[in-house]
PDB file of C-alpha atoms and ligand atoms in Angstrom:
ATOM      1  CA  UNK L   1      71.213 189.284  93.470  1.00  0.00           C
ATOM      2  CA  UNK L   2      74.179 190.315  91.088  1.00  0.00           C
ATOM      3  CA  UNK L   3      77.726 190.268  92.270  1.00  0.00           C
ATOM      4  CA  UNK L   4      80.176 193.156  92.328  1.00  0.00           C
ATOM      5  CA  UNK L   5      84.111 193.740  92.776  1.00  0.00           C
ATOM      6  CA  UNK L   6      82.880 193.946  96.561  1.00  0.00           C
ATOM      7  CA  UNK L   7      81.564 190.497  96.650  1.00  0.00           C
ATOM      8  CA  UNK L   8      83.574 187.765  98.274  1.00  0.00           C
ATOM      9  CA  UNK L   9      85.669 185.038  96.955  1.00  0.00           C
ATOM     10  CA  UNK L  10      84.226 181.317  98.111  1.00  0.00           C
ATOM     11  CA  UNK L  11      86.851 179.025  98.939  1.00  0.00           C
ATOM     12  CA  UNK L  12      86.068 175.205 100.276  1.00  0.00           C
ATOM     13  CA  UNK L  13      87.747 172.111 101.184  1.00  0.00           C
ATOM     14  CA  UNK L  14      86.820 169.231 103.381  1.00  0.00           C
ATOM     15  CA  UNK L  15      88.707 170.515 106.217  1.00  0.00           C
ATOM     16  CA  UNK L  16      91.678 172.619 106.941  1.00  0.00           C
ATOM     17  CA  UNK L  17      93.857 171.738 103.810  1.00  0.00           C
ATOM     18  CA  UNK L  18      92.013 174.690 101.637  1.00  0.00           C
ATOM     19  CA  UNK L  19      93.657 177.081 104.309  1.00  0.00           C
ATOM     20  CA  UNK L  20      96.751 176.517 102.107  1.00  0.00           C
ATOM     21  CA  UNK L  21      94.812 178.129  99.340  1.00  0.00           C
ATOM     22  CA  UNK L  22      93.364 181.094 101.648  1.00  0.00           C
ATOM     23  CA  UNK L  23      96.971 181.756 102.504  1.00  0.00           C
ATOM     24  CA  UNK L  24      98.226 182.246  98.920  1.00  0.00           C
ATOM     25  CA  UNK L  25      94.737 184.281  97.970  1.00  0.00           C
ATOM     26  CA  UNK L  26      95.367 186.426 100.871  1.00  0.00           C
ATOM     27  CA  UNK L  27      98.744 186.845  99.829  1.00  0.00           C
ATOM     28  CA  UNK L  28      97.877 187.697  95.740  1.00  0.00           C
ATOM     29  CA  UNK L  29      94.759 189.571  96.626  1.00  0.00           C
ATOM     30  CA  UNK L  30      95.091 191.029 100.046  1.00  0.00           C
ATOM     31  CA  UNK L  31      91.921 193.467  99.638  1.00  0.00           C
ATOM     32  CA  UNK L  32      89.608 190.468  98.620  1.00  0.00           C
ATOM     33  CA  UNK L  33      86.998 189.495 101.179  1.00  0.00           C
ATOM     34  CA  UNK L  34      87.224 185.625 101.853  1.00  0.00           C
ATOM     35  CA  UNK L  35      84.532 183.302 102.558  1.00  0.00           C
ATOM     36  CA  UNK L  36      85.940 179.787 103.567  1.00  0.00           C
ATOM     37  CA  UNK L  37      83.863 176.707 104.299  1.00  0.00           C
ATOM     38  CA  UNK L  38      85.341 173.668 105.764  1.00  0.00           C
ATOM     39  CA  UNK L  39      83.196 170.376 106.003  1.00  0.00           C
ATOM     40  CA  UNK L  40      84.834 169.518 109.333  1.00  0.00           C
ATOM     41  CA  UNK L  41      81.870 167.255 109.887  1.00  0.00           C
ATOM     42  CA  UNK L  42      82.165 164.725 106.832  1.00  0.00           C
ATOM     43  CA  UNK L  43      86.077 165.035 106.421  1.00  0.00           C
ATOM     44  CA  UNK L  44      87.893 163.450 104.840  1.00  0.00           C
ATOM     45  CA  UNK L  45      86.483 163.279 101.346  1.00  0.00           C
ATOM     46  CA  UNK L  46      89.144 161.269  99.754  1.00  0.00           C
ATOM     47  CA  UNK L  47      88.143 157.581 100.707  1.00  0.00           C
ATOM     48  CA  UNK L  48      84.468 158.481  99.953  1.00  0.00           C
ATOM     49  CA  UNK L  49      82.561 157.415  96.428  1.00  0.00           C
ATOM     50  CA  UNK L  50      82.431 159.981  93.702  1.00  0.00           C
ATOM     51  CA  UNK L  51      78.497 160.325  94.188  1.00  0.00           C
ATOM     52  CA  UNK L  52      79.077 161.229  97.861  1.00  0.00           C
ATOM     53  CA  UNK L  53      81.685 163.978  96.946  1.00  0.00           C
ATOM     54  CA  UNK L  54      79.697 165.483  94.365  1.00  0.00           C
ATOM     55  CA  UNK L  55      76.653 165.543  96.513  1.00  0.00           C
ATOM     56  CA  UNK L  56      78.836 167.553  99.400  1.00  0.00           C
ATOM     57  CA  UNK L  57      80.198 169.747  96.832  1.00  0.00           C
ATOM     58  CA  UNK L  58      76.947 170.757  95.535  1.00  0.00           C
ATOM     59  CA  UNK L  59      75.578 171.444  99.016  1.00  0.00           C
ATOM     60  CA  UNK L  60      78.682 173.616  99.739  1.00  0.00           C
ATOM     61  CA  UNK L  61      78.606 175.455  96.511  1.00  0.00           C
ATOM     62  CA  UNK L  62      74.751 176.277  97.257  1.00  0.00           C
ATOM     63  CA  UNK L  63      75.925 177.819 100.493  1.00  0.00           C
ATOM     64  CA  UNK L  64      78.525 179.883  98.882  1.00  0.00           C
ATOM     65  CA  UNK L  65      76.124 181.298  96.168  1.00  0.00           C
ATOM     66  CA  UNK L  66      73.939 182.360  98.931  1.00  0.00           C
ATOM     67  CA  UNK L  67      76.639 184.272 100.341  1.00  0.00           C
ATOM     68  CA  UNK L  68      76.812 186.053  96.814  1.00  0.00           C
ATOM     69  CA  UNK L  69      80.256 185.226  96.302  1.00  0.00           C
ATOM     70  CA  UNK L  70      81.673 186.306  92.843  1.00  0.00           C
ATOM     71  CA  UNK L  71      84.161 183.531  92.586  1.00  0.00           C
ATOM     72  CA  UNK L  72      84.475 179.750  93.872  1.00  0.00           C
ATOM     73  CA  UNK L  73      87.758 178.268  94.350  1.00  0.00           C
ATOM     74  CA  UNK L  74      87.527 174.560  94.814  1.00  0.00           C
ATOM     75  CA  UNK L  75      90.383 174.323  97.253  1.00  0.00           C
ATOM     76  CA  UNK L  76      89.885 170.389  97.361  1.00  0.00           C
ATOM     77  CA  UNK L  77      91.731 167.964  94.735  1.00  0.00           C
ATOM     78  CA  UNK L  78      89.048 165.236  95.541  1.00  0.00           C
ATOM     79  CA  UNK L  79      86.207 167.527  94.418  1.00  0.00           C
ATOM     80  CA  UNK L  80      88.131 169.039  91.416  1.00  0.00           C
ATOM     81  CA  UNK L  81      88.640 165.476  90.652  1.00  0.00           C
ATOM     82  CA  UNK L  82      85.139 164.212  91.468  1.00  0.00           C
ATOM     83  CA  UNK L  83      82.839 167.199  90.893  1.00  0.00           C
ATOM     84  CA  UNK L  84      84.643 170.186  89.049  1.00  0.00           C
ATOM     85  CA  UNK L  85      82.188 169.843  85.966  1.00  0.00           C
ATOM     86  CA  UNK L  86      78.831 169.738  88.338  1.00  0.00           C
ATOM     87  CA  UNK L  87      80.395 172.701  90.368  1.00  0.00           C
ATOM     88  CA  UNK L  88      80.661 174.822  87.242  1.00  0.00           C
ATOM     89  CA  UNK L  89      77.189 174.086  86.040  1.00  0.00           C
ATOM     90  CA  UNK L  90      75.677 174.935  89.482  1.00  0.00           C
ATOM     91  CA  UNK L  91      77.626 178.189  89.879  1.00  0.00           C
ATOM     92  CA  UNK L  92      76.428 179.489  86.040  1.00  0.00           C
ATOM     93  CA  UNK L  93      77.713 182.457  85.334  1.00  0.00           C
ATOM     94  CA  UNK L  94      79.994 182.689  88.532  1.00  0.00           C
ATOM     95  CA  UNK L  95      83.177 181.362  87.863  1.00  0.00           C
ATOM     96  CA  UNK L  96      84.716 177.921  89.448  1.00  0.00           C
ATOM     97  CA  UNK L  97      88.377 177.323  89.438  1.00  0.00           C
ATOM     98  CA  UNK L  98      89.793 173.937  90.709  1.00  0.00           C
ATOM     99  CA  UNK L  99      93.267 172.964  92.070  1.00  0.00           C
ATOM    100  CA  UNK L 100      93.846 170.177  89.580  1.00  0.00           C
ATOM    101  CA  UNK L 101      93.993 172.357  86.620  1.00  0.00           C
ATOM    102  CA  UNK L 102      95.960 175.000  88.744  1.00  0.00           C
ATOM    103  CA  UNK L 103      98.524 172.483  89.788  1.00  0.00           C
ATOM    104  CA  UNK L 104      99.109 170.633  86.256  1.00  0.00           C
ATOM    105  CA  UNK L 105      99.767 174.233  85.094  1.00  0.00           C
ATOM    106  CA  UNK L 106     102.364 174.832  87.491  1.00  0.00           C
ATOM    107  CA  UNK L 107     103.899 171.540  87.215  1.00  0.00           C
ATOM    108  CA  UNK L 108     103.893 171.739  83.203  1.00  0.00           C
ATOM    109  CA  UNK L 109     105.326 175.495  83.582  1.00  0.00           C
ATOM    110  CA  UNK L 110     108.159 174.425  85.957  1.00  0.00           C
ATOM    111  CA  UNK L 111     109.338 172.346  82.937  1.00  0.00           C
ATOM    112  CA  UNK L 112     110.402 168.498  83.021  1.00  0.00           C
ATOM    113  CA  UNK L 113     108.742 165.302  81.722  1.00  0.00           C
ATOM    114  CA  UNK L 114     108.700 163.131  84.673  1.00  0.00           C
ATOM    115  CA  UNK L 115     106.114 164.421  87.249  1.00  0.00           C
ATOM    116  CA  UNK L 116     104.852 162.643  90.569  1.00  0.00           C
ATOM    117  CA  UNK L 117     101.496 163.109  92.070  1.00  0.00           C
ATOM    118  CA  UNK L 118     100.647 162.396  95.488  1.00  0.00           C
ATOM    119  CA  UNK L 119      97.154 162.775  96.570  1.00  0.00           C
ATOM    120  CA  UNK L 120      93.981 160.925  98.283  1.00  0.00           C
ATOM    121  CA  UNK L 121      92.577 157.842  96.960  1.00  0.00           C
ATOM    122  CA  UNK L 122      89.777 159.235  95.252  1.00  0.00           C
ATOM    123  CA  UNK L 123      92.007 161.822  93.299  1.00  0.00           C
ATOM    124  CA  UNK L 124      94.452 159.095  92.387  1.00  0.00           C
ATOM    125  CA  UNK L 125      92.156 156.510  91.622  1.00  0.00           C
ATOM    126  CA  UNK L 126      90.304 159.284  89.207  1.00  0.00           C
ATOM    127  CA  UNK L 127      93.356 159.372  86.899  1.00  0.00           C
ATOM    128  CA  UNK L 128      92.382 163.229  87.114  1.00  0.00           C
ATOM    129  CA  UNK L 129      96.007 164.516  87.293  1.00  0.00           C
ATOM    130  CA  UNK L 130      97.052 161.775  84.392  1.00  0.00           C
ATOM    131  CA  UNK L 131      94.421 163.507  82.121  1.00  0.00           C
ATOM    132  CA  UNK L 132      95.190 167.020  82.888  1.00  0.00           C
ATOM    133  CA  UNK L 133      98.896 166.974  82.629  1.00  0.00           C
ATOM    134  CA  UNK L 134      98.970 164.939  79.543  1.00  0.00           C
ATOM    135  CA  UNK L 135      96.326 167.236  77.809  1.00  0.00           C
ATOM    136  CA  UNK L 136      98.986 169.848  78.621  1.00  0.00           C
ATOM    137  CA  UNK L 137     101.703 168.061  77.337  1.00  0.00           C
ATOM    138  CA  UNK L 138     101.413 164.527  75.990  1.00  0.00           C
ATOM    139  CA  UNK L 139     105.161 163.508  76.498  1.00  0.00           C
ATOM    140  CA  UNK L 140     104.886 163.914  80.213  1.00  0.00           C
ATOM    141  CA  UNK L 141     105.069 160.676  82.401  1.00  0.00           C
ATOM    142  CA  UNK L 142     103.086 160.567  85.271  1.00  0.00           C
ATOM    143  CA  UNK L 143     103.921 158.655  88.776  1.00  0.00           C
ATOM    144  CA  UNK L 144     101.084 158.632  91.137  1.00  0.00           C
ATOM    145  CA  UNK L 145     100.785 157.601  94.870  1.00  0.00           C
ATOM    146  CA  UNK L 146      97.812 157.661  97.206  1.00  0.00           C
ATOM    147  CA  UNK L 147      98.773 158.602 100.630  1.00  0.00           C
ATOM    148  CA  UNK L 148      95.437 158.408 102.620  1.00  0.00           C
ATOM    149  CA  UNK L 149      97.122 158.607 106.405  1.00  0.00           C
ATOM    150  CA  UNK L 150      97.969 162.332 105.618  1.00  0.00           C
ATOM    151  CA  UNK L 151      94.693 163.932 105.756  1.00  0.00           C
ATOM    152  CA  UNK L 152      93.584 162.358 108.992  1.00  0.00           C
ATOM    153  CA  UNK L 153      97.211 163.284 110.222  1.00  0.00           C
ATOM    154  CA  UNK L 154      96.702 166.984 109.189  1.00  0.00           C
ATOM    155  CA  UNK L 155      93.308 167.351 110.812  1.00  0.00           C
ATOM    156  CA  UNK L 156      94.832 166.194 114.073  1.00  0.00           C
ATOM    157  CA  UNK L 157      97.629 168.644 113.721  1.00  0.00           C
ATOM    158  CA  UNK L 158     100.353 166.026 113.508  1.00  0.00           C
ATOM    159  CA  UNK L 159     102.221 167.220 110.684  1.00  0.00           C
ATOM    160  CA  UNK L 160     106.040 167.206 112.095  1.00  0.00           C
ATOM    161  CA  UNK L 161     106.392 164.714 114.561  1.00  0.00           C
ATOM    162  CA  UNK L 162     107.792 161.398 114.345  1.00  0.00           C
ATOM    163  CA  UNK L 163     104.671 159.765 112.866  1.00  0.00           C
ATOM    164  CA  UNK L 164     104.311 162.126 110.098  1.00  0.00           C
ATOM    165  CA  UNK L 165     107.958 161.296 109.339  1.00  0.00           C
ATOM    166  CA  UNK L 166     107.739 157.438 109.251  1.00  0.00           C
ATOM    167  CA  UNK L 167     104.079 157.841 107.053  1.00  0.00           C
ATOM    168  CA  UNK L 168     105.699 160.248 104.738  1.00  0.00           C
ATOM    169  CA  UNK L 169     108.958 157.858 104.244  1.00  0.00           C
ATOM    170  CA  UNK L 170     106.635 155.021 103.965  1.00  0.00           C
ATOM    171  CA  UNK L 171     104.658 156.797 100.940  1.00  0.00           C
ATOM    172  CA  UNK L 172     107.763 158.389  99.279  1.00  0.00           C
ATOM    173  CA  UNK L 173     110.225 156.065  99.081  1.00  0.00           C
ATOM    174  CA  UNK L 174     109.341 154.449  95.874  1.00  0.00           C
ATOM    175  CA  UNK L 175     108.759 158.041  94.144  1.00  0.00           C
ATOM    176  CA  UNK L 176     112.081 159.235  95.580  1.00  0.00           C
ATOM    177  CA  UNK L 177     113.933 156.668  93.281  1.00  0.00           C
ATOM    178  CA  UNK L 178     112.092 157.994  90.052  1.00  0.00           C
ATOM    179  CA  UNK L 179     114.110 160.865  89.453  1.00  0.00           C
ATOM    180  CA  UNK L 180     111.573 163.208  89.232  1.00  0.00           C
ATOM    181  CA  UNK L 181     111.433 166.591  87.736  1.00  0.00           C
ATOM    182  CA  UNK L 182     108.384 167.653  89.746  1.00  0.00           C
ATOM    183  CA  UNK L 183     106.315 166.460  92.721  1.00  0.00           C
ATOM    184  CA  UNK L 184     102.879 167.741  93.006  1.00  0.00           C
ATOM    185  CA  UNK L 185     101.341 167.928  96.246  1.00  0.00           C
ATOM    186  CA  UNK L 186      97.900 166.775  94.797  1.00  0.00           C
ATOM    187  CA  UNK L 187      95.574 167.496  97.903  1.00  0.00           C
ATOM    188  CA  UNK L 188      95.422 170.763  99.706  1.00  0.00           C
ATOM    189  CA  UNK L 189      96.125 169.129 102.993  1.00  0.00           C
ATOM    190  CA  UNK L 190      99.793 168.211 101.820  1.00  0.00           C
ATOM    191  CA  UNK L 191     101.443 171.541 101.798  1.00  0.00           C
ATOM    192  CA  UNK L 192     101.111 171.080 105.729  1.00  0.00           C
ATOM    193  CA  UNK L 193     103.831 168.377 105.486  1.00  0.00           C
ATOM    194  CA  UNK L 194     106.340 170.533 103.138  1.00  0.00           C
ATOM    195  CA  UNK L 195     109.272 170.483 105.591  1.00  0.00           C
ATOM    196  CA  UNK L 196     108.731 166.838 105.764  1.00  0.00           C
ATOM    197  CA  UNK L 197     108.432 166.176 102.073  1.00  0.00           C
ATOM    198  CA  UNK L 198     111.431 168.520 101.374  1.00  0.00           C
ATOM    199  CA  UNK L 199     113.644 166.522 103.749  1.00  0.00           C
ATOM    200  CA  UNK L 200     112.807 163.358 102.084  1.00  0.00           C
ATOM    201  CA  UNK L 201     113.418 164.601  98.614  1.00  0.00           C
ATOM    202  CA  UNK L 202     116.764 166.198  99.945  1.00  0.00           C
ATOM    203  CA  UNK L 203     119.599 165.060  97.610  1.00  0.00           C
ATOM    204  CA  UNK L 204     117.213 164.915  94.486  1.00  0.00           C
ATOM    205  CA  UNK L 205     116.365 167.908  92.010  1.00  0.00           C
ATOM    206  CA  UNK L 206     112.489 167.275  92.371  1.00  0.00           C
ATOM    207  CA  UNK L 207     110.676 170.627  92.571  1.00  0.00           C
ATOM    208  CA  UNK L 208     107.725 170.656  94.984  1.00  0.00           C
ATOM    209  CA  UNK L 209     104.535 171.782  93.330  1.00  0.00           C
ATOM    210  CA  UNK L 210     101.982 173.002  95.476  1.00  0.00           C
ATOM    211  CA  UNK L 211      98.592 174.231  93.602  1.00  0.00           C
ATOM    212  CA  UNK L 212      97.999 177.093  95.831  1.00  0.00           C
ATOM    213  CA  UNK L 213      99.989 179.805  94.473  1.00  0.00           C
ATOM    214  CA  UNK L 214      98.909 178.471  90.978  1.00  0.00           C
ATOM    215  CA  UNK L 215      95.259 179.030  91.646  1.00  0.00           C
ATOM    216  CA  UNK L 216      95.808 182.232  93.235  1.00  0.00           C
ATOM    217  CA  UNK L 217      97.303 183.257  90.007  1.00  0.00           C
ATOM    218  CA  UNK L 218      94.527 182.373  88.369  1.00  0.00           C
ATOM    219  CA  UNK L 219      92.231 184.098  90.260  1.00  0.00           C
ATOM    220  CA  UNK L 220      94.093 187.169  89.858  1.00  0.00           C
ATOM    221  CA  UNK L 221      94.117 187.147  86.330  1.00  0.00           C
ATOM    222  CA  UNK L 222      90.488 186.016  86.135  1.00  0.00           C
ATOM    223  CA  UNK L 223      89.322 188.984  88.472  1.00  0.00           C
ATOM    224  CA  UNK L 224      91.609 191.192  86.746  1.00  0.00           C
ATOM    225  CA  UNK L 225      90.241 190.331  82.867  1.00  0.00           C
ATOM    226  CA  UNK L 226      86.492 190.677  84.425  1.00  0.00           C
ATOM    227  CA  UNK L 227      87.197 193.928  86.276  1.00  0.00           C
ATOM    228  CA  UNK L 228      86.078 192.386  89.280  1.00  0.00           C
ATOM    229  CA  UNK L 229      88.968 193.268  91.623  1.00  0.00           C
ATOM    230  CA  UNK L 230      87.890 194.754  95.037  1.00  0.00           C
ATOM    231  CA  UNK L 231      89.818 198.069  94.596  1.00  0.00           C
ATOM    232  CA  UNK L 232      87.563 199.562  97.925  1.00  0.00           C
ATOM    233  CA  UNK L 233      89.996 201.380 100.105  1.00  0.00           C
ATOM    234  CA  UNK L 234      93.453 200.086 101.231  1.00  0.00           C
ATOM    235  CA  UNK L 235      92.313 197.961 104.161  1.00  0.00           C
ATOM    236  CA  UNK L 236      92.955 194.162 104.234  1.00  0.00           C
ATOM    237  CA  UNK L 237      89.680 192.266 102.884  1.00  0.00           C
ATOM    238  CA  UNK L 238      87.687 190.184 105.523  1.00  0.00           C
ATOM    239  CA  UNK L 239      87.942 186.604 106.260  1.00  0.00           C
ATOM    240  CA  UNK L 240      84.804 184.510 107.294  1.00  0.00           C
ATOM    241  CA  UNK L 241      85.170 181.000 108.120  1.00  0.00           C
ATOM    242  CA  UNK L 242      82.396 178.312 108.278  1.00  0.00           C
ATOM    243  CA  UNK L 243      82.460 174.776 109.190  1.00  0.00           C
ATOM    244  CA  UNK L 244      79.891 171.897 109.494  1.00  0.00           C
ATOM    245  CA  UNK L 245      81.094 170.630 112.957  1.00  0.00           C
ATOM    246  CA  UNK L 246      83.589 171.409 116.235  1.00  0.00           C
ATOM    247  CA  UNK L 247      84.548 175.120 115.285  1.00  0.00           C
ATOM    248  CA  UNK L 248      86.816 175.225 118.168  1.00  0.00           C
ATOM    249  CA  UNK L 249      89.139 172.612 117.148  1.00  0.00           C
ATOM    250  CA  UNK L 250      89.310 173.735 113.656  1.00  0.00           C
ATOM    251  CA  UNK L 251      89.897 177.482 115.076  1.00  0.00           C
ATOM    252  CA  UNK L 252      93.036 176.181 117.043  1.00  0.00           C
ATOM    253  CA  UNK L 253      94.606 174.619 114.022  1.00  0.00           C
ATOM    254  CA  UNK L 254      93.616 177.220 111.357  1.00  0.00           C
ATOM    255  CA  UNK L 255      94.828 180.154 113.744  1.00  0.00           C
ATOM    256  CA  UNK L 256      98.046 178.160 114.031  1.00  0.00           C
ATOM    257  CA  UNK L 257      98.639 177.470 110.420  1.00  0.00           C
ATOM    258  CA  UNK L 258      97.384 180.952 109.443  1.00  0.00           C
ATOM    259  CA  UNK L 259      99.410 182.724 111.813  1.00  0.00           C
ATOM    260  CA  UNK L 260      96.507 185.096 112.626  1.00  0.00           C
ATOM    261  CA  UNK L 261      93.668 185.125 114.726  1.00  0.00           C
ATOM    262  CA  UNK L 262      90.255 184.165 112.943  1.00  0.00           C
ATOM    263  CA  UNK L 263      87.346 186.442 114.365  1.00  0.00           C
ATOM    264  CA  UNK L 264      84.631 185.007 112.839  1.00  0.00           C
ATOM    265  CA  UNK L 265      83.974 181.078 112.627  1.00  0.00           C
ATOM    266  CA  UNK L 266      80.677 179.649 112.397  1.00  0.00           C
ATOM    267  CA  UNK L 267      79.100 176.340 112.512  1.00  0.00           C
ATOM    268  CA  UNK L 268      76.581 175.299 109.626  1.00  0.00           C
ATOM    269  CA  UNK L 269      74.493 172.519 109.095  1.00  0.00           C
ATOM    270  CA  UNK L 270      73.940 171.982 105.547  1.00  0.00           C
ATOM    271  CA  UNK L 271      71.854 168.999 105.228  1.00  0.00           C
TER     272      UNK L 271
HETATM  273  N1  DGL O   1      92.291 168.561 101.040  1.00  0.00           N
HETATM  274  C1  DGL O   1      91.521 167.704 100.039  1.00  0.00           C
HETATM  275  C2  DGL O   1      92.123 167.203  98.748  1.00  0.00           C
HETATM  276  O1  DGL O   1      92.843 168.084  98.047  1.00  0.00           O
HETATM  277  C3  DGL O   1      90.421 166.564 100.698  1.00  0.00           C
HETATM  278  C4  DGL O   1      91.233 165.686 101.444  1.00  0.00           C
HETATM  279  C5  DGL O   1      90.057 164.646 102.182  1.00  0.00           C
HETATM  280  O2  DGL O   1      89.292 165.251 102.710  1.00  0.00           O
HETATM  281  O3  DGL O   1      90.296 163.416 102.126  1.00  0.00           O
HETATM  282  O4  DGL O   1      91.592 166.316  98.040  1.00  0.00           O
END
């Protein structure tokens, strides 16, 4: 089946983190239809092996391709680090963009040579940001920190309580002293802690970089260049949500975060 401008954009993550990308895409491209998959049965990905993350990513990609999506957005840094090439290959002619490239570009465009990256153990351990940032500008110095507790806290909805504050302070105190030009939120769950992170960085000149706006911009440019923008009518595009477990819990958190009612949310078993 061939895709058309009315086909949906497929976006996926291990859980609710990728909704930060959905929000940015809906703002940049309000007419686009979006299909989201959150792998809530298997979150977190960041503590799993590359092989396992690749296997999960390809299963989700197959699911989205069956839905005839015209573009895949990997709204997960862990998958972008472990399996972007594999997802691209599986997608064939359908383009697949990843958040690591988007986040790196945004940080380099913002200027400065001293860049901090926080992410999951898998993302930081892969060195994917170091490679991508220094490929864009070999003069950049990268300071990384894995923050594995943040994803479980976000999935629990604990993003602005005392535990979240203490956890952020523990993870970020070293980086705060590095005089960073930018700090990349190298996990799509982390923008949920944006206020707490900004508070810790208060008093520094460090900019916070969220790859969501950057990947939304890349998606816009790509669809424009291929004449694949959905120009049907003037209505807001549809938003279909799929998860691999516990849709009720996901729905509560997702609606709180998106600030809107999610009418369609279904549970799908990929295995
Ligand atoms: N939100 C994801 C990321 O950007 C995955 C986090 C996880 O499942 O550990 O890496």
